[in-house]
Structures are given as C-alpha cells and as structure tokens.
PDB file of C-alpha atoms in Angstrom:
ATOM      1  CA  MET A   1      20.284   3.376 -11.156  1.00 45.00           C
ATOM      2  CA  SER A   2      18.329   6.130  -9.337  1.00 56.00           C
ATOM      3  CA  SER A   3      17.702   6.073  -6.028  1.00 70.00           C
ATOM      4  CA  LEU A   4      15.508   4.305  -5.049  1.00 86.00           C
ATOM      5  CA  LYS A   5      11.775   5.642  -4.005  1.00 92.00           C
ATOM      6  CA  ILE A   6      10.694   2.687  -0.969  1.00 94.00           C
ATOM      7  CA  LYS A   7      12.679   2.251   1.756  1.00 94.00           C
ATOM      8  CA  LYS A   8      12.768  -0.344   5.151  1.00 95.00           C
ATOM      9  CA  GLY A   9       9.795   0.240   7.113  1.00 94.00           C
ATOM     10  CA  ASP A  10       7.843   2.002   4.868  1.00 94.00           C
ATOM     11  CA  THR A  11       3.759   1.347   5.104  1.00 96.00           C
ATOM     12  CA  VAL A  12       3.016   0.453   1.371  1.00 96.00           C
ATOM     13  CA  LYS A  13      -0.105  -0.700  -1.021  1.00 97.00           C
ATOM     14  CA  VAL A  14       0.003  -2.917  -3.583  1.00 96.00           C
ATOM     15  CA  ILE A  15      -1.746  -1.836  -6.918  1.00 95.00           C
ATOM     16  CA  ALA A  16      -1.476  -5.213  -8.864  1.00 95.00           C
ATOM     17  CA  GLY A  17      -0.929  -8.861  -8.931  1.00 92.00           C
ATOM     18  CA  LYS A  18      -2.931 -11.237  -6.465  1.00 93.00           C
ATOM     19  CA  ASP A  19      -2.722  -9.231  -3.693  1.00 94.00           C
ATOM     20  CA  CYS A  20      -4.216  -5.497  -4.847  1.00 95.00           C
ATOM     21  CA  ASN A  21      -5.286  -2.741  -2.834  1.00 95.00           C
ATOM     22  CA  THR A  22      -3.695  -4.856   0.675  1.00 96.00           C
ATOM     23  CA  GLU A  23      -1.362  -2.661   2.863  1.00 96.00           C
ATOM     24  CA  GLY A  24       1.232  -3.898   4.704  1.00 96.00           C
ATOM     25  CA  LYS A  25       4.955  -2.762   6.037  1.00 97.00           C
ATOM     26  CA  VAL A  26       8.117  -3.078   4.164  1.00 96.00           C
ATOM     27  CA  ILE A  27      10.428  -5.819   5.217  1.00 96.00           C
ATOM     28  CA  SER A  28      13.505  -5.659   3.158  1.00 96.00           C
ATOM     29  CA  VAL A  29      14.398  -3.728  -0.311  1.00 95.00           C
ATOM     30  CA  ASP A  30      16.661  -5.220  -2.875  1.00 95.00           C
ATOM     31  CA  ALA A  31      17.606  -2.432  -5.066  1.00 92.00           C
ATOM     32  CA  LYS A  32      19.324  -4.304  -7.737  1.00 94.00           C
ATOM     33  CA  LYS A  33      16.710  -6.863  -8.811  1.00 94.00           C
ATOM     34  CA  GLY A  34      14.493  -4.062  -8.040  1.00 93.00           C
ATOM     35  CA  LYS A  35      12.134  -5.825  -5.563  1.00 95.00           C
ATOM     36  CA  VAL A  36      10.313  -5.380  -1.857  1.00 96.00           C
ATOM     37  CA  VAL A  37       9.594  -7.739   0.371  1.00 97.00           C
ATOM     38  CA  VAL A  38       5.987  -6.313   2.021  1.00 97.00           C
ATOM     39  CA  GLU A  39       5.106  -8.274   5.240  1.00 96.00           C
ATOM     40  CA  GLY A  40       1.518 -10.264   5.286  1.00 94.00           C
ATOM     41  CA  VAL A  41       1.763 -10.280   1.243  1.00 95.00           C
ATOM     42  CA  ASN A  42       2.236 -12.290  -1.773  1.00 95.00           C
ATOM     43  CA  MET A  43       2.824 -15.545   0.670  1.00 96.00           C
ATOM     44  CA  ILE A  44       3.841 -18.710  -0.659  1.00 96.00           C
ATOM     45  CA  THR A  45       4.094 -22.009   0.834  1.00 96.00           C
ATOM     46  CA  LYS A  46       7.601 -23.717   1.601  1.00 94.00           C
ATOM     47  CA  HIS A  47       8.448 -27.245   1.977  1.00 95.00           C
ATOM     48  CA  ALA A  48      11.291 -27.149   4.978  1.00 93.00           C
ATOM     49  CA  LYS A  49      13.465 -29.899   6.004  1.00 94.00           C
ATOM     50  CA  PRO A  50      14.289 -30.661   9.629  1.00 94.00           C
ATOM     51  CA  THR A  51      16.915 -28.369  10.781  1.00 92.00           C
ATOM     52  CA  GLN A  52      17.918 -27.809  14.045  1.00 94.00           C
ATOM     53  CA  ALA A  53      16.325 -24.463  14.559  1.00 89.00           C
ATOM     54  CA  ASN A  54      13.138 -26.068  13.133  1.00 88.00           C
ATOM     55  CA  PRO A  55      13.308 -30.387  14.500  1.00 92.00           C
ATOM     56  CA  ASN A  56      10.060 -31.022  13.032  1.00 91.00           C
ATOM     57  CA  GLY A  57      10.350 -29.090   9.067  1.00 90.00           C
ATOM     58  CA  GLY A  58       7.043 -29.399   7.185  1.00 92.00           C
ATOM     59  CA  ILE A  59       5.274 -26.464   5.456  1.00 93.00           C
ATOM     60  CA  VAL A  60       6.624 -23.121   5.907  1.00 91.00           C
ATOM     61  CA  GLN A  61       4.608 -19.875   5.147  1.00 94.00           C
ATOM     62  CA  LYS A  62       6.545 -16.642   4.045  1.00 94.00           C
ATOM     63  CA  GLU A  63       6.468 -13.557   1.625  1.00 96.00           C
ATOM     64  CA  ALA A  64       8.163 -13.751  -1.287  1.00 96.00           C
ATOM     65  CA  PRO A  65       9.244 -10.103  -3.359  1.00 96.00           C
ATOM     66  CA  ILE A  66       6.883  -8.432  -5.828  1.00 96.00           C
ATOM     67  CA  ASP A  67       8.234  -5.993  -8.128  1.00 95.00           C
ATOM     68  CA  ILE A  68       8.702  -1.887  -6.418  1.00 94.00           C
ATOM     69  CA  SER A  69       6.704  -0.941  -9.163  1.00 94.00           C
ATOM     70  CA  ASN A  70       3.406  -2.871  -8.120  1.00 95.00           C
ATOM     71  CA  VAL A  71       3.573  -0.854  -4.652  1.00 95.00           C
ATOM     72  CA  MET A  72       2.872   2.885  -3.754  1.00 96.00           C
ATOM     73  CA  LEU A  73       3.792   4.383  -0.386  1.00 95.00           C
ATOM     74  CA  VAL A  74       1.308   5.305   2.042  1.00 96.00           C
ATOM     75  CA  PHE A  75       1.452   8.790   3.790  1.00 94.00           C
ATOM     76  CA  LYS A  76      -1.044   9.894   6.307  1.00 93.00           C
ATOM     77  CA  GLY A  77      -3.618   7.211   5.098  1.00 92.00           C
ATOM     78  CA  LYS A  78      -3.419   7.964   1.285  1.00 94.00           C
ATOM     79  CA  ALA A  79      -1.518   6.412  -1.252  1.00 95.00           C
ATOM     80  CA  THR A  80       0.626   8.852  -3.181  1.00 95.00           C
ATOM     81  CA  ARG A  81       3.503   9.218  -5.462  1.00 95.00           C
ATOM     82  CA  VAL A  82       7.278  10.437  -4.101  1.00 95.00           C
ATOM     83  CA  GLY A  83       9.424  12.896  -5.575  1.00 94.00           C
ATOM     84  CA  PHE A  84      12.797  13.983  -4.158  1.00 94.00           C
ATOM     85  CA  LYS A  85      13.576  17.678  -4.078  1.00 94.00           C
ATOM     86  CA  MET A  86      16.534  19.878  -2.042  1.00 93.00           C
ATOM     87  CA  ASP A  87      15.534  20.743   1.302  1.00 90.00           C
ATOM     88  CA  GLY A  88      18.699  23.178   1.693  1.00 90.00           C
ATOM     89  CA  ASP A  89      21.650  21.099   0.802  1.00 94.00           C
ATOM     90  CA  LYS A  90      19.668  17.919   2.064  1.00 93.00           C
ATOM     91  CA  LYS A  91      18.310  15.316  -0.538  1.00 92.00           C
ATOM     92  CA  VAL A  92      14.779  14.289   1.068  1.00 93.00           C
ATOM     93  CA  ARG A  93      11.159  12.289  -0.029  1.00 94.00           C
ATOM     94  CA  PHE A  94       8.349  14.141  -0.473  1.00 95.00           C
ATOM     95  CA  ALA A  95       4.487  13.553  -1.322  1.00 94.00           C
ATOM     96  CA  LYS A  96       3.223  14.347  -5.162  1.00 94.00           C
ATOM     97  CA  SER A  97      -0.281  14.291  -3.612  1.00 92.00           C
ATOM     98  CA  THR A  98       0.667  17.030  -0.613  1.00 91.00           C
ATOM     99  CA  GLY A  99       4.044  18.569  -1.259  1.00 92.00           C
ATOM    100  CA  GLU A 100       4.813  17.517   2.353  1.00 93.00           C
ATOM    101  CA  VAL A 101       7.953  15.882   3.183  1.00 94.00           C
ATOM    102  CA  ILE A 102       8.150  12.676   4.430  1.00 91.00           C
ATOM    103  CA  ASP A 103      11.505  12.125   6.207  1.00 77.00           C
TER     104      ASP A 103
END
C-alpha cells in the first residue's frame, strides 16, 4: 500500500457525499480501511447505555468515518491535490496546484 496523502491534524474539504463542500480537521486516519474521521462531518446519532462515565446514557452525536477519496487537502485556503517528491534525502508532500512543500 502506498503512503497516504492525508494525515491527522490536516484541514480537509469534503468533495463528495451529503457533507459536500464542508471543511474540517482530521481527527484520525485508518490506513488499512482507507477511512478518515473529520471534525463535524458525517455526524451520526448513537444510542448510549448508561455507564460510569455517562450515567444518564441517551442519544449521542458523533463523527463517523468517511472514505479518504472523498476528501481533499486544504493548503493556504484552497483545496489541492497532493504529491510526493524527494527533498534531498527526505520524502515530502507538496501541493500540486502551487508546487510548494506542505510539511
């Protein structure tokens, strides 16, 4: 499997699905399944049993994972594709729209 172009902490824009054109921060990445969890995107309602941490239980709103192909990295306020290149002896991500190194 190739290395993923989206990392935890990146700001991404949703490009497909019910939350299209929504931006948010990546909370977690599942490389094996190719899924990401984005803050405030793909919200689901979950019925929680009472526990010691949540004594009342009830209905909880939380983010569900979405496919990594449905998000695009936002760099300097603009959604862009991501590529990899060698910077000396280090592999870095770069924005395909501008050619600038991301990290």
